[in-house]
Amino acid sequence: MIYYRETIETVLSHLKVTRHGLDEKEVEARREQHGLNQLEVDTSINPLLVFIDQFKSFIIYILLFAVVFSLLIGEYVDSIIILIILLSNAFIGFFQELSAHKSLESLKKMTTIQTTVIRDGVRKMIDAKYLVPGDIFYLEAGDKVPADGRIINAVRLKVEESALTGESVPVEKTDAPINADVQMGSQTNMLFASTAVVTGNTLAVAISTGMQTQIGRITSLIKEAKEEMTPLQRRLDVFGRKLGYAILSICFVVFLAYFTKEFMGHGTISGHTFIAFAFIAISLAVAAVPTALPAVVTIALSVGVKRLLRKKALVRKLSSVETLGSCDIICTDKTGTLTENQMTVRHAWTFDSEASLTGAGYNPQGELSQSLNPLLFHIGFVCNNATLNQKEGTWVVTGDPTEAALIVSAIKAGYDGLDQFIRKDELPFDSGRKLMSVLTERNEKKMVLTKGAPDQILKRCQYVLIDGKPERIDERMKAQVIEQNDIYASRALRVLAFAYKEVRSEKEFNEDDLVFVGLQAMIDPPRPDVIEAIKKTQGAGIRTIMITGDYKETAKAIGREIGIVGKVLTGDDIETMTDKDLEGVLKDETNIFARVMPEHKQRIVSSLQQLGHMVAMTGDGVNDAPALKKANIGIAVGSGTDVAKDASDFVLLDDSFTHIVNAIEEGRGIYDNIQKSIMLLLSGNVGEVLIIFLAAVFGLNLPLTAILLLWINMVTDGAPALAYSVDPYGHNIMHRKPKPLNEGILPVQHLTLIGVLGVIGTVIALFLFERFGGNSSVEEELRLAQTMVFNFVVLYETILVFIIRKSYKVPLFSNGWVWASVALSLGLQALLMYTPLYNLFKIVPLGMSEIGWQALGGVAFYAMFLIYHYISSAFLFKKSEF
């Protein structure tokens, strides 16, 4: 049955219930059939699986293999060092993400409310989870709706449905059938679970409970939505696999080279020799794998989490931090995100003049651009059932937001409420008359004050107020009012008209022969900082798409005001489209979607992803939750529902759109810093791999042992790579386009630089190895040669720290941690060289002559980089950042 199209008698008959309600026996039978009125959510988590997830990386697989192999051959120091690194990284990610697995628990909380039902003709209060289809329930202002229901009768009933529909204005409800197919936001005789009664009271019959309600359908959408892999995860995964395959190939070649050489020389191979060759290959794997990379990425993201928290963004999922920096589209809800979600009177008009009102929202600070007849505002203040109070520095409204806006405009106009009108009687607003009137008395003078729809007010007016005096109304005057109303309506402003008349007694309390006073036009205004924030996103190459449940004209007007331009489509339009059609209109710069349902939002996000976009979705309502989860990055605003927050990756601690832009800037900066760290780690590792690989190819002794490689990876480049995590960002970070999805973790010019620097470092290192006895069979001479290579690699990787920072236009002295990390690396190197620790690492202390050769090698390395820099800037990469 389509309940909103049927009369209430037909609905009750279909549900087999009378206005006296169900009996307890029937309630039990229906509960057995339909279950409890609660949502089916699985909030159980397995901490062990969360911990294991931290190891899902190809690079980590290689390191785990190195740990196992090192243990098997008795290299316990190597295996312990690698294992400590891996466990530290895993624990950081584990504790950061554990809190993100609350999943949909808050959806259950939303249904644990008390409600009044009628059973066997008796009203009683029950827990809402025991409600069944067919139950008659009663609600009044302030109550949460416990289930989807068809209204039996309604008295001045308005319901706040923005959490489900996105519409900012409370919906007036009636019990009349609707003879048309309409969307949820237009079903004015229906109630929906999770919404709230703003004014009036109602009696309704439950038609759906639990997972069959509209919020239940949304719950299913959330559960079905699959989380997308972040760009960083995707790029690191691709990078890790390519690196891993390259490492395994090189290791195999090195192992084969040593094996062939030994076999050709002796005709046989001993088990001890076979293990020795295998260990050389494993040493090469350790050298090639950027051991510190997992820790560097995790710590860089953790630092970003703290920075984002200072910028009012709470991160729920660690790996999602960087995604913001890669997104090229923000799909944003309107109500509460782009707008204040507080109705505000913008303009007031009388036949004498027109005035604008400053200020926004329920804060009564503001003023009129020029004075108008105060009666216009007095009527709005007195013909009103809302209240406005300040609580803990925030202005809080009770009642209809439209009426609250009239209170605020009256205060701005100078009405302080001291000159009180005493209300004697009221004619409540209803959808038939579209008017509300009150009978008041002031100084023994009785007046009828009326507000309502302009066309309905005009029908009842015989006079207009001009220069403070009533004059007989004529058709020209009526046309003038209608014209002004049309001007406001074309700008998506909601317009109310105001009128009055003086009466001698309460018997004359009616809405005839009124005096027209004027109009007040209001809107849910944009947030003050939104316009500038959207300009900033446009400058950063990011497209903003508004997706709202509000009306088309309202959405279009707000979009025009804040700078979102393009075609406008509605949910009805989407219903008629295939996925290909939807992708087509999204290509065609359709940037505003109005009157959409939750599944529409999810389709829009999915279509954008199919087109290759990285999508961020912002929202605050239950209706936004599926799309928030489906999006690459879900951002819930602080005042939003728990459902939206639990489906998101980020939660803004207040509702400012500017914080989203700040978070995007932070995400880009985090990506830059991770990229710098990868460059540093790879630049050094390429040199280390080439040194060992070429030594194997040319039949030389092993220039670097496994433990020396681990020391270099963790101390020399590990510490500076971690220091990059707190590097400042380039000043032009929000003036460049988002990174293409198909771009690897490093651009071509960065990879070229890594290769060139690796080759330069390798040539100098092998020269020093040969110069100081690398081919000697004497252990002391071989140790000296290995020590020279070891120290030079440390030296040239220290130089790399500053070369790489230069490429990102980071000022030389802007990060003290980088300098401290370099000093620490060199200090630890000196400690290793000139204390008994050198015996553990099988190296020898260097004298002044050897140190001189090291310095000469460092100068040669930097000189060759400058030559390459000149050539690349002039011929290879003319737009090079270096």
PDB file of C-alpha atoms in Angstrom, residues 232-447:
ATOM      1  CA  LEU A 232      48.156   6.867  -0.698  1.00  0.00           C
ATOM      2  CA  GLN A 233      47.303   3.240   0.044  1.00  0.00           C
ATOM      3  CA  ARG A 234      46.866   2.577  -3.672  1.00  0.00           C
ATOM      4  CA  ARG A 235      50.096   4.324  -4.667  1.00  0.00           C
ATOM      5  CA  LEU A 236      52.117   2.720  -1.871  1.00  0.00           C
ATOM      6  CA  ASP A 237      50.697  -0.673  -2.811  1.00  0.00           C
ATOM      7  CA  VAL A 238      51.688  -0.218  -6.476  1.00  0.00           C
ATOM      8  CA  PHE A 239      55.035   1.234  -5.440  1.00  0.00           C
ATOM      9  CA  GLY A 240      55.655  -1.597  -2.984  1.00  0.00           C
ATOM     10  CA  ARG A 241      54.857  -4.292  -5.526  1.00  0.00           C
ATOM     11  CA  LYS A 242      57.044  -2.787  -8.245  1.00  0.00           C
ATOM     12  CA  LEU A 243      59.859  -2.279  -5.760  1.00  0.00           C
ATOM     13  CA  GLY A 244      59.381  -5.776  -4.388  1.00  0.00           C
ATOM     14  CA  TYR A 245      59.551  -7.418  -7.813  1.00  0.00           C
ATOM     15  CA  ALA A 246      62.635  -5.364  -8.685  1.00  0.00           C
ATOM     16  CA  ILE A 247      64.280  -6.326  -5.399  1.00  0.00           C
ATOM     17  CA  LEU A 248      63.543 -10.032  -5.851  1.00  0.00           C
ATOM     18  CA  SER A 249      64.868  -9.928  -9.416  1.00  0.00           C
ATOM     19  CA  ILE A 250      68.107  -8.199  -8.382  1.00  0.00           C
ATOM     20  CA  CYS A 251      68.546 -10.544  -5.412  1.00  0.00           C
ATOM     21  CA  PHE A 252      68.159 -13.529  -7.721  1.00  0.00           C
ATOM     22  CA  VAL A 253      70.729 -12.109 -10.181  1.00  0.00           C
ATOM     23  CA  VAL A 254      73.213 -11.411  -7.358  1.00  0.00           C
ATOM     24  CA  PHE A 255      72.704 -14.878  -5.862  1.00  0.00           C
ATOM     25  CA  LEU A 256      73.085 -16.462  -9.329  1.00  0.00           C
ATOM     26  CA  ALA A 257      76.241 -14.444 -10.024  1.00  0.00           C
ATOM     27  CA  TYR A 258      77.990 -15.552  -6.802  1.00  0.00           C
ATOM     28  CA  PHE A 259      76.674 -19.122  -7.172  1.00  0.00           C
ATOM     29  CA  THR A 260      77.893 -19.402 -10.801  1.00  0.00           C
ATOM     30  CA  LYS A 261      81.285 -17.936  -9.962  1.00  0.00           C
ATOM     31  CA  GLU A 262      81.793 -20.409  -7.097  1.00  0.00           C
ATOM     32  CA  PHE A 263      80.519 -23.383  -9.048  1.00  0.00           C
ATOM     33  CA  MET A 264      82.638 -22.588 -12.120  1.00  0.00           C
ATOM     34  CA  GLY A 265      85.709 -22.205  -9.922  1.00  0.00           C
ATOM     35  CA  HIS A 266      85.293 -25.339  -7.772  1.00  0.00           C
ATOM     36  CA  GLY A 267      82.792 -27.527  -9.598  1.00  0.00           C
ATOM     37  CA  THR A 268      80.717 -27.882  -6.450  1.00  0.00           C
ATOM     38  CA  ILE A 269      79.010 -25.829  -3.725  1.00  0.00           C
ATOM     39  CA  SER A 270      78.930 -26.542   0.015  1.00  0.00           C
ATOM     40  CA  GLY A 271      75.874 -25.976   2.162  1.00  0.00           C
ATOM     41  CA  HIS A 272      77.723 -23.287   4.150  1.00  0.00           C
ATOM     42  CA  THR A 273      78.667 -21.443   0.957  1.00  0.00           C
ATOM     43  CA  PHE A 274      75.095 -21.723  -0.362  1.00  0.00           C
ATOM     44  CA  ILE A 275      73.758 -20.084   2.834  1.00  0.00           C
ATOM     45  CA  ALA A 276      76.450 -17.400   2.629  1.00  0.00           C
ATOM     46  CA  PHE A 277      75.383 -16.529  -0.909  1.00  0.00           C
ATOM     47  CA  ALA A 278      71.740 -16.560   0.137  1.00  0.00           C
ATOM     48  CA  PHE A 279      72.566 -14.193   2.973  1.00  0.00           C
ATOM     49  CA  ILE A 280      74.266 -11.819   0.528  1.00  0.00           C
ATOM     50  CA  ALA A 281      71.044 -11.775  -1.485  1.00  0.00           C
ATOM     51  CA  ILE A 282      68.991 -11.160   1.687  1.00  0.00           C
ATOM     52  CA  SER A 283      71.394  -8.344   2.622  1.00  0.00           C
ATOM     53  CA  LEU A 284      70.662  -6.804  -0.744  1.00  0.00           C
ATOM     54  CA  ALA A 285      66.907  -7.097  -0.090  1.00  0.00           C
ATOM     55  CA  VAL A 286      67.350  -5.367   3.242  1.00  0.00           C
ATOM     56  CA  ALA A 287      69.343  -2.634   1.499  1.00  0.00           C
ATOM     57  CA  ALA A 288      66.737  -2.170  -1.203  1.00  0.00           C
ATOM     58  CA  VAL A 289      63.677  -2.124   1.015  1.00  0.00           C
ATOM     59  CA  PRO A 290      63.136   1.298   2.632  1.00  0.00           C
ATOM     60  CA  THR A 291      62.910  -0.232   6.087  1.00  0.00           C
ATOM     61  CA  ALA A 292      61.791   2.972   7.761  1.00  0.00           C
ATOM     62  CA  LEU A 293      59.048   3.696   5.194  1.00  0.00           C
ATOM     63  CA  PRO A 294      56.115   2.111   7.100  1.00  0.00           C
ATOM     64  CA  ALA A 295      57.073   4.014  10.247  1.00  0.00           C
ATOM     65  CA  VAL A 296      57.684   7.240   8.303  1.00  0.00           C
ATOM     66  CA  VAL A 297      54.253   7.085   6.621  1.00  0.00           C
ATOM     67  CA  THR A 298      52.457   6.242   9.866  1.00  0.00           C
ATOM     68  CA  ILE A 299      54.192   8.972  11.859  1.00  0.00           C
ATOM     69  CA  ALA A 300      53.696  11.551   9.086  1.00  0.00           C
ATOM     70  CA  LEU A 301      49.982  10.745   9.119  1.00  0.00           C
ATOM     71  CA  SER A 302      49.871  10.874  12.926  1.00  0.00           C
ATOM     72  CA  VAL A 303      51.506  14.309  12.891  1.00  0.00           C
ATOM     73  CA  GLY A 304      48.910  15.331  10.333  1.00  0.00           C
ATOM     74  CA  VAL A 305      46.159  14.087  12.666  1.00  0.00           C
ATOM     75  CA  LYS A 306      47.384  16.430  15.398  1.00  0.00           C
ATOM     76  CA  ARG A 307      47.664  19.359  13.006  1.00  0.00           C
ATOM     77  CA  LEU A 308      44.147  18.700  11.722  1.00  0.00           C
ATOM     78  CA  LEU A 309      42.828  18.588  15.268  1.00  0.00           C
ATOM     79  CA  ARG A 310      44.212  22.089  15.792  1.00  0.00           C
ATOM     80  CA  LYS A 311      42.309  23.043  12.625  1.00  0.00           C
ATOM     81  CA  LYS A 312      39.027  21.669  14.049  1.00  0.00           C
ATOM     82  CA  ALA A 313      39.050  18.352  12.156  1.00  0.00           C
ATOM     83  CA  LEU A 314      38.956  15.079  14.101  1.00  0.00           C
ATOM     84  CA  VAL A 315      40.403  12.127  12.154  1.00  0.00           C
ATOM     85  CA  ARG A 316      38.722   8.768  12.580  1.00  0.00           C
ATOM     86  CA  LYS A 317      40.837   6.777  10.123  1.00  0.00           C
ATOM     87  CA  LEU A 318      44.581   7.356   9.928  1.00  0.00           C
ATOM     88  CA  SER A 319      45.139   6.394   6.279  1.00  0.00           C
ATOM     89  CA  SER A 320      42.451   8.836   5.135  1.00  0.00           C
ATOM     90  CA  VAL A 321      44.455  11.933   6.148  1.00  0.00           C
ATOM     91  CA  GLU A 322      46.329  12.156   2.873  1.00  0.00           C
ATOM     92  CA  THR A 323      43.235  11.471   0.743  1.00  0.00           C
ATOM     93  CA  LEU A 324      41.959  15.000   1.334  1.00  0.00           C
ATOM     94  CA  GLY A 325      45.025  16.317  -0.426  1.00  0.00           C
ATOM     95  CA  SER A 326      44.238  14.221  -3.506  1.00  0.00           C
ATOM     96  CA  CYS A 327      40.512  14.899  -3.809  1.00  0.00           C
ATOM     97  CA  ASP A 328      39.414  16.889  -6.844  1.00  0.00           C
ATOM     98  CA  ILE A 329      35.681  17.054  -6.058  1.00  0.00           C
ATOM     99  CA  ILE A 330      33.844  18.011  -2.878  1.00  0.00           C
ATOM    100  CA  CYS A 331      30.205  16.941  -2.771  1.00  0.00           C
ATOM    101  CA  THR A 332      28.657  19.012  -0.029  1.00  0.00           C
ATOM    102  CA  ASP A 333      25.308  19.122   1.653  1.00  0.00           C
ATOM    103  CA  LYS A 334      23.751  22.591   1.795  1.00  0.00           C
ATOM    104  CA  THR A 335      21.882  22.755   5.076  1.00  0.00           C
ATOM    105  CA  GLY A 336      24.208  23.169   8.037  1.00  0.00           C
ATOM    106  CA  THR A 337      27.338  22.887   5.894  1.00  0.00           C
ATOM    107  CA  LEU A 338      27.230  25.698   3.364  1.00  0.00           C
ATOM    108  CA  THR A 339      24.468  27.503   5.223  1.00  0.00           C
ATOM    109  CA  GLU A 340      23.867  28.431   8.846  1.00  0.00           C
ATOM    110  CA  ASN A 341      20.808  26.153   9.217  1.00  0.00           C
ATOM    111  CA  GLN A 342      19.255  29.181  10.928  1.00  0.00           C
ATOM    112  CA  MET A 343      16.551  31.131   9.111  1.00  0.00           C
ATOM    113  CA  THR A 344      17.476  34.793   8.850  1.00  0.00           C
ATOM    114  CA  VAL A 345      15.420  37.786   7.711  1.00  0.00           C
ATOM    115  CA  ARG A 346      17.394  39.492   4.947  1.00  0.00           C
ATOM    116  CA  HIS A 347      14.943  42.165   3.755  1.00  0.00           C
ATOM    117  CA  ALA A 348      11.907  44.038   5.060  1.00  0.00           C
ATOM    118  CA  TRP A 349       9.547  46.010   2.850  1.00  0.00           C
ATOM    119  CA  THR A 350       6.679  48.455   3.361  1.00  0.00           C
ATOM    120  CA  PHE A 351       4.998  50.926   1.026  1.00  0.00           C
ATOM    121  CA  ASP A 352       7.184  53.616   2.595  1.00  0.00           C
ATOM    122  CA  SER A 353      10.575  51.992   2.005  1.00  0.00           C
ATOM    123  CA  GLU A 354      12.721  48.851   1.918  1.00  0.00           C
ATOM    124  CA  ALA A 355      15.491  47.871   4.340  1.00  0.00           C
ATOM    125  CA  SER A 356      18.156  45.198   4.543  1.00  0.00           C
ATOM    126  CA  LEU A 357      19.114  43.518   7.819  1.00  0.00           C
ATOM    127  CA  THR A 358      22.683  42.655   8.712  1.00  0.00           C
ATOM    128  CA  GLY A 359      23.813  39.676  10.750  1.00  0.00           C
ATOM    129  CA  ALA A 360      23.096  35.993  10.278  1.00  0.00           C
ATOM    130  CA  GLY A 361      21.455  33.200  12.213  1.00  0.00           C
ATOM    131  CA  TYR A 362      19.776  33.496  15.580  1.00  0.00           C
ATOM    132  CA  ASN A 363      22.326  35.862  17.061  1.00  0.00           C
ATOM    133  CA  PRO A 364      20.278  39.101  17.382  1.00  0.00           C
ATOM    134  CA  GLN A 365      23.260  41.337  16.683  1.00  0.00           C
ATOM    135  CA  GLY A 366      22.608  43.344  13.540  1.00  0.00           C
ATOM    136  CA  GLU A 367      20.718  46.366  12.314  1.00  0.00           C
ATOM    137  CA  LEU A 368      18.442  47.766   9.627  1.00  0.00           C
ATOM    138  CA  SER A 369      19.913  49.650   6.702  1.00  0.00           C
ATOM    139  CA  GLN A 370      17.197  52.258   7.281  1.00  0.00           C
ATOM    140  CA  SER A 371      14.231  52.670   9.590  1.00  0.00           C
ATOM    141  CA  LEU A 372      10.824  51.219   8.763  1.00  0.00           C
ATOM    142  CA  ASN A 373       7.468  51.368  10.507  1.00  0.00           C
ATOM    143  CA  PRO A 374       8.150  49.416  13.731  1.00  0.00           C
ATOM    144  CA  LEU A 375       4.712  47.800  13.573  1.00  0.00           C
ATOM    145  CA  LEU A 376       6.006  45.439  10.880  1.00  0.00           C
ATOM    146  CA  PHE A 377       8.448  43.934  13.377  1.00  0.00           C
ATOM    147  CA  HIS A 378       6.099  44.176  16.368  1.00  0.00           C
ATOM    148  CA  ILE A 379       3.595  41.952  14.569  1.00  0.00           C
ATOM    149  CA  GLY A 380       6.320  39.393  13.763  1.00  0.00           C
ATOM    150  CA  PHE A 381       7.441  39.373  17.388  1.00  0.00           C
ATOM    151  CA  VAL A 382       3.993  39.040  18.982  1.00  0.00           C
ATOM    152  CA  CYS A 383       2.219  36.830  16.428  1.00  0.00           C
ATOM    153  CA  ASN A 384       4.715  34.153  17.279  1.00  0.00           C
ATOM    154  CA  ASN A 385       5.036  30.977  19.392  1.00  0.00           C
ATOM    155  CA  ALA A 386       8.812  30.494  19.234  1.00  0.00           C
ATOM    156  CA  THR A 387      11.284  31.437  21.958  1.00  0.00           C
ATOM    157  CA  LEU A 388      14.892  32.575  21.722  1.00  0.00           C
ATOM    158  CA  ASN A 389      17.279  32.167  24.657  1.00  0.00           C
ATOM    159  CA  GLN A 390      20.997  32.372  25.193  1.00  0.00           C
ATOM    160  CA  LYS A 391      22.549  29.241  26.663  1.00  0.00           C
ATOM    161  CA  GLU A 392      26.281  28.997  27.359  1.00  0.00           C
ATOM    162  CA  GLY A 393      26.999  31.735  24.839  1.00  0.00           C
ATOM    163  CA  THR A 394      24.845  30.165  22.110  1.00  0.00           C
ATOM    164  CA  TRP A 395      21.434  31.355  20.981  1.00  0.00           C
ATOM    165  CA  VAL A 396      18.976  28.469  21.244  1.00  0.00           C
ATOM    166  CA  VAL A 397      15.556  28.343  19.565  1.00  0.00           C
ATOM    167  CA  THR A 398      12.486  26.532  20.749  1.00  0.00           C
ATOM    168  CA  GLY A 399       9.758  26.253  18.147  1.00  0.00           C
ATOM    169  CA  ASP A 400       9.507  27.081  14.458  1.00  0.00           C
ATOM    170  CA  PRO A 401      12.782  28.455  12.939  1.00  0.00           C
ATOM    171  CA  THR A 402      10.758  30.842  10.758  1.00  0.00           C
ATOM    172  CA  GLU A 403       9.115  32.386  13.807  1.00  0.00           C
ATOM    173  CA  ALA A 404      12.496  32.515  15.555  1.00  0.00           C
ATOM    174  CA  ALA A 405      13.836  34.552  12.621  1.00  0.00           C
ATOM    175  CA  LEU A 406      11.013  37.072  13.150  1.00  0.00           C
ATOM    176  CA  ILE A 407      11.964  37.458  16.811  1.00  0.00           C
ATOM    177  CA  VAL A 408      15.575  38.171  15.780  1.00  0.00           C
ATOM    178  CA  SER A 409      14.543  40.715  13.121  1.00  0.00           C
ATOM    179  CA  ALA A 410      12.355  42.523  15.670  1.00  0.00           C
ATOM    180  CA  ILE A 411      15.263  42.780  18.115  1.00  0.00           C
ATOM    181  CA  LYS A 412      17.527  44.104  15.344  1.00  0.00           C
ATOM    182  CA  ALA A 413      14.837  46.684  14.539  1.00  0.00           C
ATOM    183  CA  GLY A 414      14.936  47.891  18.151  1.00  0.00           C
ATOM    184  CA  TYR A 415      11.919  46.098  19.619  1.00  0.00           C
ATOM    185  CA  ASP A 416      12.889  45.149  23.184  1.00  0.00           C
ATOM    186  CA  GLY A 417       9.605  43.512  24.236  1.00  0.00           C
ATOM    187  CA  LEU A 418       9.106  45.917  27.169  1.00  0.00           C
ATOM    188  CA  ASP A 419       6.089  47.544  25.540  1.00  0.00           C
ATOM    189  CA  GLN A 420       4.189  44.299  25.851  1.00  0.00           C
ATOM    190  CA  PHE A 421       1.190  43.244  23.865  1.00  0.00           C
ATOM    191  CA  ILE A 422      -0.955  40.999  26.054  1.00  0.00           C
ATOM    192  CA  ARG A 423      -2.213  38.036  24.033  1.00  0.00           C
ATOM    193  CA  LYS A 424      -5.870  37.349  24.626  1.00  0.00           C
ATOM    194  CA  ASP A 425      -6.590  34.731  21.959  1.00  0.00           C
ATOM    195  CA  GLU A 426      -5.073  32.963  18.940  1.00  0.00           C
ATOM    196  CA  LEU A 427      -6.128  31.587  15.561  1.00  0.00           C
ATOM    197  CA  PRO A 428      -3.417  28.976  14.878  1.00  0.00           C
ATOM    198  CA  PHE A 429      -1.736  28.597  11.536  1.00  0.00           C
ATOM    199  CA  ASP A 430      -3.133  25.897   9.270  1.00  0.00           C
ATOM    200  CA  SER A 431      -2.451  24.844   5.701  1.00  0.00           C
ATOM    201  CA  GLY A 432      -5.893  25.888   4.503  1.00  0.00           C
ATOM    202  CA  ARG A 433      -5.788  29.540   5.575  1.00  0.00           C
ATOM    203  CA  LYS A 434      -1.965  29.856   5.557  1.00  0.00           C
ATOM    204  CA  LEU A 435      -2.390  32.496   8.277  1.00  0.00           C
ATOM    205  CA  MET A 436      -1.836  32.925  11.988  1.00  0.00           C
ATOM    206  CA  SER A 437      -3.513  35.636  14.028  1.00  0.00           C
ATOM    207  CA  VAL A 438      -3.471  36.730  17.652  1.00  0.00           C
ATOM    208  CA  LEU A 439      -5.788  39.037  19.566  1.00  0.00           C
ATOM    209  CA  THR A 440      -3.764  41.414  21.723  1.00  0.00           C
ATOM    210  CA  GLU A 441      -4.350  44.192  24.155  1.00  0.00           C
ATOM    211  CA  ARG A 442      -2.050  47.085  24.899  1.00  0.00           C
ATOM    212  CA  ASN A 443      -2.965  50.192  26.865  1.00  0.00           C
ATOM    213  CA  GLU A 444      -6.613  49.086  26.778  1.00  0.00           C
ATOM    214  CA  LYS A 445      -6.482  49.015  22.971  1.00  0.00           C
ATOM    215  CA  LYS A 446      -7.290  45.721  21.323  1.00  0.00           C
ATOM    216  CA  MET A 447      -5.626  44.722  18.046  1.00  0.00           C
TER     217      MET A 447
END
